[in-house]
XYZ file of C-alpha atoms in Angstrom:
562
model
C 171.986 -14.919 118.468
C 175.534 -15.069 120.075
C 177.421 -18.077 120.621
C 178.700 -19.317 124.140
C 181.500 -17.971 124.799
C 184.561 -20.306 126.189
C 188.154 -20.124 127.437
C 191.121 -22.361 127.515
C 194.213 -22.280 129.490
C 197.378 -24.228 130.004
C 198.776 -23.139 133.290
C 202.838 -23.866 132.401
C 202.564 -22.059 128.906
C 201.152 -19.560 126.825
C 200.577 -21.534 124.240
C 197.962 -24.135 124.974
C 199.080 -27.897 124.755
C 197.549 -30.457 122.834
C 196.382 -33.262 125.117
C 196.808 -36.646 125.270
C 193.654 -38.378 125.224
C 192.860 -42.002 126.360
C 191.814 -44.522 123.309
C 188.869 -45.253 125.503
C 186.046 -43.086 124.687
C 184.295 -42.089 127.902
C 181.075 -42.545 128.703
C 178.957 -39.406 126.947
C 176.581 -37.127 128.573
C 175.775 -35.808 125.320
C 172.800 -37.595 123.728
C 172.917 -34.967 121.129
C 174.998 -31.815 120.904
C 174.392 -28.974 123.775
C 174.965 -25.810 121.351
C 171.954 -23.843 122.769
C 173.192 -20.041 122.311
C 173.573 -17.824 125.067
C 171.607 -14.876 125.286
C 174.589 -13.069 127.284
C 177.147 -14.097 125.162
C 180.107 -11.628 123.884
C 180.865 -13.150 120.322
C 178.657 -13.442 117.499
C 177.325 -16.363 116.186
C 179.209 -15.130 112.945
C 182.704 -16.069 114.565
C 183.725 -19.745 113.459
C 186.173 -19.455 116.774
C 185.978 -19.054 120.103
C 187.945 -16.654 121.657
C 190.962 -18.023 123.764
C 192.150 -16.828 127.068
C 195.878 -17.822 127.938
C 196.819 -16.539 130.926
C 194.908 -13.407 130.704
C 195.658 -12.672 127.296
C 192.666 -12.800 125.108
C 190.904 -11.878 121.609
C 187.524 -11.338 120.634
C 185.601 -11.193 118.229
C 182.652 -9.434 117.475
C 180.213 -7.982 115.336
C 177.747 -4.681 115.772
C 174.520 -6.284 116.424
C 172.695 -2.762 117.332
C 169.391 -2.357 115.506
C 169.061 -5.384 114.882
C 165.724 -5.790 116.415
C 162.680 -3.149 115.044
C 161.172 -4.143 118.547
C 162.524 -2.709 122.177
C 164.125 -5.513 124.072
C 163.416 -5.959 127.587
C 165.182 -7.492 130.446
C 163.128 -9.869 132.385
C 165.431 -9.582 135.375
C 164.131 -6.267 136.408
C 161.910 -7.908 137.398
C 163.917 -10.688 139.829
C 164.027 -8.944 142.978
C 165.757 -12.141 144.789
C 168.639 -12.296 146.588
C 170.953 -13.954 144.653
C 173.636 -16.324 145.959
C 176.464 -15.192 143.866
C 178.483 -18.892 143.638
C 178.613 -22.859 143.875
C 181.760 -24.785 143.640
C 182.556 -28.441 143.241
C 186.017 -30.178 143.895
C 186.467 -34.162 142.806
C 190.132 -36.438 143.579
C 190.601 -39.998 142.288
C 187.648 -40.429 139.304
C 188.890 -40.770 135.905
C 186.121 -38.827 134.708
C 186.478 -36.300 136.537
C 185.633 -33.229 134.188
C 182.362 -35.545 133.516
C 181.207 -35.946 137.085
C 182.136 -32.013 137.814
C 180.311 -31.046 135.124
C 177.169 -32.708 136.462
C 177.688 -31.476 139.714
C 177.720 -27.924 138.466
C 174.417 -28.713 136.860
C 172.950 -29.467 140.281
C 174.087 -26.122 141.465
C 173.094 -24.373 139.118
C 170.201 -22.852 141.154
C 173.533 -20.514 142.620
C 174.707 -19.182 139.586
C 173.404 -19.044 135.849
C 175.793 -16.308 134.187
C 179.454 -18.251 134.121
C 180.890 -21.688 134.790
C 184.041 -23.256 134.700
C 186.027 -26.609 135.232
C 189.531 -27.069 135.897
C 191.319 -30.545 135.538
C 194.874 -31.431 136.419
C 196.204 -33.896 133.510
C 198.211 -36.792 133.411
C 201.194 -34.843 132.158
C 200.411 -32.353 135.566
C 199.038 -29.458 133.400
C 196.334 -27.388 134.773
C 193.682 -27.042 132.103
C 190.394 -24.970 132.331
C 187.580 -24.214 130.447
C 185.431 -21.392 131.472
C 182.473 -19.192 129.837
C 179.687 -17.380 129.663
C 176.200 -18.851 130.258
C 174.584 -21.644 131.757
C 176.608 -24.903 132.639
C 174.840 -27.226 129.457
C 175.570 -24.495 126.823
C 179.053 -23.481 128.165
C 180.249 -27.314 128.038
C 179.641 -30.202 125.550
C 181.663 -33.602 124.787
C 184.517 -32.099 123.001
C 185.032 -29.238 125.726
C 185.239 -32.130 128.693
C 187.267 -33.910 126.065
C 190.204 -31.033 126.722
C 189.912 -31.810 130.275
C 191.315 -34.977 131.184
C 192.483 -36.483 134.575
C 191.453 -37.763 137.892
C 191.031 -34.665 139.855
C 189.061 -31.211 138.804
C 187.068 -28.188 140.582
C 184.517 -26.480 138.906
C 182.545 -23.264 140.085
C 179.187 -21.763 138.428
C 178.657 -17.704 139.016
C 176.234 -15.097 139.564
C 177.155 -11.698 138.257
C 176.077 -8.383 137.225
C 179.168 -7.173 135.809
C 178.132 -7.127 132.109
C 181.439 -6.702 129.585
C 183.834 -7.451 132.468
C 181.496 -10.874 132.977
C 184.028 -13.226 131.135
C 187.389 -12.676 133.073
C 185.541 -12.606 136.156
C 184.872 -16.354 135.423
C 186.437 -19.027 138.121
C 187.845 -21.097 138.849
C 191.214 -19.310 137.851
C 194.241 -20.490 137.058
C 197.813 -18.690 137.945
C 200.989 -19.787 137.788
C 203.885 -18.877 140.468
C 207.530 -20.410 141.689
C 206.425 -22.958 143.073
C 203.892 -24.455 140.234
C 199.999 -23.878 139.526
C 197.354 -23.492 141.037
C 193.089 -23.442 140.694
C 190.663 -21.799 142.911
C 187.005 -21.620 143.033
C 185.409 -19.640 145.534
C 181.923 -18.804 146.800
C 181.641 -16.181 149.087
C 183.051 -12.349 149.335
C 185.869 -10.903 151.668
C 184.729 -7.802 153.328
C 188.339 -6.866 153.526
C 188.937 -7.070 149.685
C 189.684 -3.695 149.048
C 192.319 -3.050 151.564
C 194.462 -6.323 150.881
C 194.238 -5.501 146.864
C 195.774 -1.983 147.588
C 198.169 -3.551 149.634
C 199.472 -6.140 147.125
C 199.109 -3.711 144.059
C 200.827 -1.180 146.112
C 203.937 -4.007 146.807
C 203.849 -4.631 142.413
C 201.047 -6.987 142.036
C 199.355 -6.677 138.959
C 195.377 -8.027 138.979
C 193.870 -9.207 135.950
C 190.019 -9.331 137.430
C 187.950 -7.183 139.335
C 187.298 -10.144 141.599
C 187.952 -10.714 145.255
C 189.233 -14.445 144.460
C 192.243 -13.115 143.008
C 193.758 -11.584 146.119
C 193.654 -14.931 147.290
C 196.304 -16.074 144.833
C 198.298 -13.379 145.486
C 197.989 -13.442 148.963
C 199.800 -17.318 148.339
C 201.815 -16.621 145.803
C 203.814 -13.685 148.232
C 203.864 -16.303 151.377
C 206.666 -17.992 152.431
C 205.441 -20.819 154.650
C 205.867 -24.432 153.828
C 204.494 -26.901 152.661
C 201.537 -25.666 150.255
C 198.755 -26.053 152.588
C 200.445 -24.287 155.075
C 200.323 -21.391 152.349
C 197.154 -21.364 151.929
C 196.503 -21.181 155.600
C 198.858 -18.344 156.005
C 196.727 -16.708 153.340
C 193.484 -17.007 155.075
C 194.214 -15.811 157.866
C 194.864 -11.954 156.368
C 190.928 -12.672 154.870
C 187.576 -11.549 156.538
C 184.559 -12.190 155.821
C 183.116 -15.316 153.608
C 184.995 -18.151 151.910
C 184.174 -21.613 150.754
C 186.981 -22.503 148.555
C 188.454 -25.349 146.617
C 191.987 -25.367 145.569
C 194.024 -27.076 142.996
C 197.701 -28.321 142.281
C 199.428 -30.501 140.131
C 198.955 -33.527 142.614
C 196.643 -31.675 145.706
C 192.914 -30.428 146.348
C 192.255 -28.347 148.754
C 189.363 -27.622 150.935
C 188.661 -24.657 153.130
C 185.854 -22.993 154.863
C 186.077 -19.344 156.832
C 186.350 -19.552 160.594
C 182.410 -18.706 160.683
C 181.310 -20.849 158.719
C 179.013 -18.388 156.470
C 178.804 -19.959 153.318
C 178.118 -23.822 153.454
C 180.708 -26.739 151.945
C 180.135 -30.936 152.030
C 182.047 -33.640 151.831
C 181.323 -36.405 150.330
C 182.380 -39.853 148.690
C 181.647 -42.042 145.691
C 181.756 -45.980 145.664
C 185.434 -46.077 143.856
C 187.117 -43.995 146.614
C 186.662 -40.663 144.992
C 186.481 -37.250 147.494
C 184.086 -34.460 146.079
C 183.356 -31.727 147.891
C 180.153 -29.120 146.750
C 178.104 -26.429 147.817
C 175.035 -28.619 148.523
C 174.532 -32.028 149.244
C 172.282 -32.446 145.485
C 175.406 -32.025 144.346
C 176.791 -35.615 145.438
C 173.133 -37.071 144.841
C 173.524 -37.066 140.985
C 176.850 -38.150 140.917
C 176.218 -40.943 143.228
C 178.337 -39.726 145.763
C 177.642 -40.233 149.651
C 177.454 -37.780 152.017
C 180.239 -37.633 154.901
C 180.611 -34.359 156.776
C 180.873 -30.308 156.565
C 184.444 -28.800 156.327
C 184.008 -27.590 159.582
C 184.358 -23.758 159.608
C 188.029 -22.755 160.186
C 188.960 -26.297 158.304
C 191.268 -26.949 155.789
C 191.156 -30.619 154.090
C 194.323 -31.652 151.809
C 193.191 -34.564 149.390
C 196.365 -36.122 147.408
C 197.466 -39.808 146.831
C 198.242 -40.641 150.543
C 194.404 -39.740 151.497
C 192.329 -36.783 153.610
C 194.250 -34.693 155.934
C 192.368 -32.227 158.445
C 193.913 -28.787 159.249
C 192.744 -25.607 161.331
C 193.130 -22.665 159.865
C 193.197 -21.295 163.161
C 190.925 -20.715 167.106
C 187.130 -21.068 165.314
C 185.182 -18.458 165.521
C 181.756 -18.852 166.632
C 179.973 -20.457 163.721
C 177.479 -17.824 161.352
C 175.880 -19.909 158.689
C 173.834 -18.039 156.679
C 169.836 -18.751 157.583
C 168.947 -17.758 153.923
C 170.495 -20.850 152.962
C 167.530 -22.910 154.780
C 164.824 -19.718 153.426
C 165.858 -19.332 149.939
C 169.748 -20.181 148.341
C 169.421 -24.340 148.736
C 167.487 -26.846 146.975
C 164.770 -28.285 149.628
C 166.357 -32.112 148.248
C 169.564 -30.770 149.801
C 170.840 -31.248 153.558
C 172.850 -27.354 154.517
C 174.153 -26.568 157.898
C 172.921 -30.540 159.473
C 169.531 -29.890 158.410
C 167.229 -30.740 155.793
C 166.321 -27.657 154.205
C 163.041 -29.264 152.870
C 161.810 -29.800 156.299
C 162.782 -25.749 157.397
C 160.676 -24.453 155.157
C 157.620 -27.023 155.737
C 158.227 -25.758 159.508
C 159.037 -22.013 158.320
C 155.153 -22.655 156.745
C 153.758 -23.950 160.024
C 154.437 -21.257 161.728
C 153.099 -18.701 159.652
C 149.809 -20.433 159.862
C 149.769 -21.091 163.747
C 151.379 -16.964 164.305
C 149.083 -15.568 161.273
C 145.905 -17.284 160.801
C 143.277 -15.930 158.048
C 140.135 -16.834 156.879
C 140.647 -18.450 153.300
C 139.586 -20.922 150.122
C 142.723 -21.622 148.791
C 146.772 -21.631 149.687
C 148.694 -20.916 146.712
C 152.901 -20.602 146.555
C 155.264 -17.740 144.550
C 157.249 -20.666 143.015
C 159.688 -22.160 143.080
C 160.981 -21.119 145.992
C 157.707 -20.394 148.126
C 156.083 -23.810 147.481
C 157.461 -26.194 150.480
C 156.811 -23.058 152.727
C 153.196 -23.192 151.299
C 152.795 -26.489 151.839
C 153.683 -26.544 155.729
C 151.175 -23.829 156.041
C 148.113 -25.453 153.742
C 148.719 -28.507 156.074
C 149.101 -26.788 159.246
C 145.843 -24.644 158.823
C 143.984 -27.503 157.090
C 143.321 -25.696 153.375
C 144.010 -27.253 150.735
C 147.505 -26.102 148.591
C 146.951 -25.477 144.498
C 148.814 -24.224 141.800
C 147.601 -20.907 141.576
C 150.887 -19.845 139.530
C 152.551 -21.730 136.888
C 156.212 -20.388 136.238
C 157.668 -20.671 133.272
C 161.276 -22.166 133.275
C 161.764 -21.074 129.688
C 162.573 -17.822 129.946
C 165.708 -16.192 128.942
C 167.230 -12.680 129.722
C 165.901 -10.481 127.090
C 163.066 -10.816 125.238
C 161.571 -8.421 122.505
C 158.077 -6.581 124.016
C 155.394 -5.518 121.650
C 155.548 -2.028 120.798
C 152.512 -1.713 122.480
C 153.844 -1.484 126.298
C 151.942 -4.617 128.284
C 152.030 -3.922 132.351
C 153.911 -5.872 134.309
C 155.742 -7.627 131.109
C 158.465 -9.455 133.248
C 156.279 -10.967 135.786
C 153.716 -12.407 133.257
C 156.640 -13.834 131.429
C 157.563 -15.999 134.603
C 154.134 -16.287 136.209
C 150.845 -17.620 135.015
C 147.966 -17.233 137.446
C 145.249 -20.193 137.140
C 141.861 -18.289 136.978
C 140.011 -21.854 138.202
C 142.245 -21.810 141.095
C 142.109 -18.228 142.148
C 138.366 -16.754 140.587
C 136.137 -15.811 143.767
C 138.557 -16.950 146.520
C 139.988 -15.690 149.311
C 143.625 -16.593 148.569
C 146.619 -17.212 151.055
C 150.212 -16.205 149.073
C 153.343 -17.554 150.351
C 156.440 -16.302 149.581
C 159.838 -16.752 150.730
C 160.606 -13.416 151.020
C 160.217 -9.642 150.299
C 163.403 -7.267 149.195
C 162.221 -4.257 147.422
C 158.634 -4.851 146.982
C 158.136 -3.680 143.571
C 157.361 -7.687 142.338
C 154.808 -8.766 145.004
C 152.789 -5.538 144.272
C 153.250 -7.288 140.996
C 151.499 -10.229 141.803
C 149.111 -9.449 144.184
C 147.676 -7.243 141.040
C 147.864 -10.331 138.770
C 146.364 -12.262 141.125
C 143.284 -10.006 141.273
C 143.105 -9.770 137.562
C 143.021 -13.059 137.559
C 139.832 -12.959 139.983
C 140.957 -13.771 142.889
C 138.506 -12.083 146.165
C 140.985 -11.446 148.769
C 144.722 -11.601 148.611
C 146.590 -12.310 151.728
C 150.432 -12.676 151.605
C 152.426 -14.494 154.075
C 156.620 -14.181 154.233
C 158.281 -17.058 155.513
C 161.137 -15.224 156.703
C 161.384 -12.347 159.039
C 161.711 -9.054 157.395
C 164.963 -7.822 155.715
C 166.151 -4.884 157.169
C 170.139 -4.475 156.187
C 172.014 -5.680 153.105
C 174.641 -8.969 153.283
C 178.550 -8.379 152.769
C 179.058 -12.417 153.279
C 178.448 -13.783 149.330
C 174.285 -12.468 148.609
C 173.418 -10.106 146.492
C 171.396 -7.662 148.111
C 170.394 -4.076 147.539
C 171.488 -1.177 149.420
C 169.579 -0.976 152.730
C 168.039 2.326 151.730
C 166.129 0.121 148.642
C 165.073 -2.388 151.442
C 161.366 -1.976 151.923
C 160.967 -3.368 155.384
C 164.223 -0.592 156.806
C 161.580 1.914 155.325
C 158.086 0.824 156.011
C 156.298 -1.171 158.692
C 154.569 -4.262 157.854
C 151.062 -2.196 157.150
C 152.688 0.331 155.125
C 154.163 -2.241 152.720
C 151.137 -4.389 152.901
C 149.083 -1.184 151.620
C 151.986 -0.286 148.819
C 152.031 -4.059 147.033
C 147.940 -3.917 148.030
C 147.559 -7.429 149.380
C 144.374 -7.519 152.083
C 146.755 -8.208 154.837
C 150.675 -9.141 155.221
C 152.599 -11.067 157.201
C 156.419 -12.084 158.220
C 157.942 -15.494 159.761
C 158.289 -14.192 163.789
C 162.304 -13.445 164.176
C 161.831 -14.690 167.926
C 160.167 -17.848 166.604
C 162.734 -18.580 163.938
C 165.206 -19.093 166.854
C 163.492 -20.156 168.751
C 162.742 -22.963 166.260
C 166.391 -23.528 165.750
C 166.620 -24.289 169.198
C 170.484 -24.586 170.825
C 171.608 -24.064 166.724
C 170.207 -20.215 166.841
C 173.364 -19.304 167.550
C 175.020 -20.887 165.020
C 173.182 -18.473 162.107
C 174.115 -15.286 160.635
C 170.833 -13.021 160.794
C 172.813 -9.641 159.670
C 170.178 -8.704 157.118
C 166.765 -8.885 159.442
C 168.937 -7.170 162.395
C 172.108 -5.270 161.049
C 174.529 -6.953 163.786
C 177.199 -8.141 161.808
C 179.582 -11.192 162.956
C 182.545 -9.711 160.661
C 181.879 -5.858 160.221
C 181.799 -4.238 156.475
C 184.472 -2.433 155.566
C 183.055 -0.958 152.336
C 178.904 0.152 152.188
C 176.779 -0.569 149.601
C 174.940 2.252 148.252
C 172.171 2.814 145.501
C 173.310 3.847 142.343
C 171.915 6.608 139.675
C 172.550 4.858 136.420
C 170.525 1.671 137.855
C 169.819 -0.294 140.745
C 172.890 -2.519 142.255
C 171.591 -5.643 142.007
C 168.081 -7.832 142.958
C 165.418 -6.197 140.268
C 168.239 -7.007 137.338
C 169.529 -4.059 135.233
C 167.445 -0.660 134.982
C 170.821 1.202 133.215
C 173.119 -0.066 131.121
C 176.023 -2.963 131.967
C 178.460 0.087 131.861
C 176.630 1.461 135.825
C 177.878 -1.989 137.336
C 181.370 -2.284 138.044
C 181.768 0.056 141.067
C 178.783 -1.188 143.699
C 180.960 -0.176 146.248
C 182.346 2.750 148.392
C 184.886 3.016 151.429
């Protein structure tokens, strides 16, 4: 099996530096060495190296590993018809350990991206260093990676992607160096006007090294001539549209900044020693013992150095947009997005469903992970008890190797175990958070009836999605949206569940009360608050994104179309 695959950087030369390390070993995170393999690595095992990236110029090495299984392979992801949130980033000023406390971070968020991670630190000496790869957070890093990454202040970002071969470069946070010094950036989010500023810049002599909107960003500083370096970065922004949570780093700055809208969400936080961090989600600053301030409001730009927190507009804030799947699907229920405990959404997200969509049954059961606090606010509200009626494994990789013998629905039994106690003879209430292409809950509504079960009756919390996002989500093509093609019957009679129901769109806002306004809801109505300039469309070779890969890595890269 392949090894993780890693990258280091200096930013102020191509050859990387050796660092000076304190005498003082730091605490370890490391019981014992984190040297799990990565199924989606690029190098082989049989490499004694890893390959180095320094400033975009890299080797690899590799090995043919076709044939090496008798068996077909199969790719359990096909079979992941989520949205995905593409990206989580993490920024920390004033800890000595840093790299350490960023690296745990990213393990919070890992929930919003398992393919890449990456940490950047500034060192003593003022020498961007960064560390990225492919894989999850504990097998891209261990104690002598963070070892390369000293200092006080670091940002650190953890990725979603489909983009197979291309994965590694697309890795943040990147690094670039211009006249005025380096700079980091991490970003979650995606700029709807990507396309257009790229051909701008490559048509002034730019020359991109990714195939990733972030990097406009860079360029879009590097070319600007206001002053100071905040004041750059705000001058950058506003050419962007669409959505951007970003952290930035210097040689003696971080930077904060969230789009005027507001789309994709960003905290603030603070640990007992003084230390600023900034994250994604507020579980984030729970492990590393870090209190919760504020949002960076949307439109806001926060400068962290040695003199403290400084509060900028990027300019007149738009009305906010924050994404509502954030509170449906994207956050960890522990963590508090948008003001609100996402926890309590869902439980209330639950409630309603049972008060709006009432059936007779035995037994409330949850897809987990993500459908079980909606479940729960429904078994309470209609007074049935809530069991485990599916056990998910969380030991799955990518690929595994399926008998010879074709078994039906392979990728779903890999994830999902129904409980034949639970579910034998009942009428049984299903609760999911939501339905994209429909292909998986026909999935387990069958399992569920091989498994016994009388009656199955599924229940969305969320209203239906009708249009793909363009703000950070990876969604299919609205043409591969079930709910733009069927009505509610329809797609209750193709997965073949008794009867199937949706979270009310009027009730949701109404629910939200004076906030409703404050939500994007472009995918279950199609308005959108910053229009597309590029349409998603559904692919030959294999399906753009939610069910995993049906063709080969080489159908990704171009998703896309003016």
């Amino acid at each position: 099996m392949a090894a993780t695959t890693t990258t280091f950087s200096s930013s102020l030369s191509l050859i990387p530096k050796p660092n000076n390390l304190s005498t003082t070993k730091p605490l370890s995170l490391f019981p014992k060495p984190f040297l799990k393999p990565s199924p989606l690595s690029l190098v082989s095992s049989s490499s004694s190296s890893s390959p180095l990236l320094v400033h975009g110029i890299s080797q690899y090495f590799s090995s043919d590993t076709s044939g090496e299984h008798s068996l077909p392979s199969f790719d359990h992801q096909e079979d992941d018809e989520k949205p995905r949130e593409e990206c989580g980033v993490v920024g920390i000023f004033g800890d000595p350990e840093a790299s350490r406390l960023c690296y745990l971070a990213l393990h919070a968020l890992q929930h919003r991206g398992q393919e890449g991670a990456g940490i950047v630190t500034v060192s003593n000496e003022k020498v961007l260093q960064t560390i990225t790869g492919v894989g999850l957070v504990s097998e891209v890093f261990n104690e002598s990676k963070l070892d390369q990454l000293p200092g006080e202040f670091a940002i650190g970002h953890v990725r979603y992607s489909t983009a197979g071969a291309s994965m590694l470069k697309n890795v943040q946070p990147f690094v670039a160096g211009y006249r005025f010094g380096s700079i980091g950036v991490a970003h979650n989010g995606n700029l709807v006007n990507y396309k257009q500023l790229r051909a701008m810049l490559e048509e002034n002599g730019s020359i991109f090294n990714t195939s990733s909107d972030t990097e406009v960003v860079l360029h879009l500083i590097a070319i600007s001539k206001a002053r100071p370096f905040f004041m750059r970065i705000i001058d950058a922004c506003e050419k962007l549209q669409g959505a951007y949570s970003m952290v930035f780093v210097t040689e003696d700055k971080l930077v904060a900044v969230r789009d005027p809208h507001g789309f994709r969400p960003l905290v603030m936080g603070r640990r007992s020693n003084g230390a600023v961090v900034f994250a994604s989600e507020t579980c984030a600053l729970d492990l590393i013992e870090a209190t919760y301030e504020r949002e960076v409001y949307p439109g806001e730009v926060l400068v962290v150095d040695k003199d403290g927190v400084k509060s900028q507009c990027l300019m007149s804030r738009n009305e906010p947009k924050q994404c509502i799947f954030e509170h449906i699907y994207f956050s960890l229920p522990n963590s508090i997005v948008f003001g609100r405990s996402v926890y309590e959404s869902r439980h209330v997200f639950g409630e309603i469903l049972a008060t709006e969509s009432p059936v007779e049954c035995d037994v409330v059961i949850a897809v987990p992970d993500s459908g079980v606090v909606a479940a729960l606010g429904y078994a309470a509200k209609s007074g049935v008890a809530f069991q485990q009626g599916l056990i998910r494994s969380h030991y799955v990789g990518r690929t595994f190797i399926e008998p010879s013998q074709k078994i039906r629905d392979f990728g779903v039994k890999l994830k999902l175990s129904p409980v034949r106690g639970v579910l034998e003879g009942k009428r049984v209430v299903v609760v999911d958070d939501s339905i994209v292409r429909g292909t998986t809950s026909s999935k387990i509504v069958r399992l569920l009836r091989e498994a016994g079960a009388k009656e199955v009756h599924m229940r969305i919390a969320s209203p239906p999605i009708v249009a793909s996002c363009y703000y950070g989500v990876d969604t299919p093509s609205s043409e591969e949206l079930i709910s733009n093609r069927m009505s509610v019957q329809e797609i209750s009679d193709f997965i073949g569940s008794d009867s199937l129901a949706f979270l009310s769109f009027d009730t949701l806002k109404k629910h939200l009360g004076e906030d409703s306004k404050s939500f994007c809801y472009a995918c279950f109505t199609g308005d959108y608050p910053v229009k597309p300039q590029e349409v998603k469309v559904k692919r030959g070779g294999g399906d753009f994104i939610d069910d995993g890969l049906v063709g080969s890595f080489d159908n990704i890269e171009a998703g896309w179309v003016r």
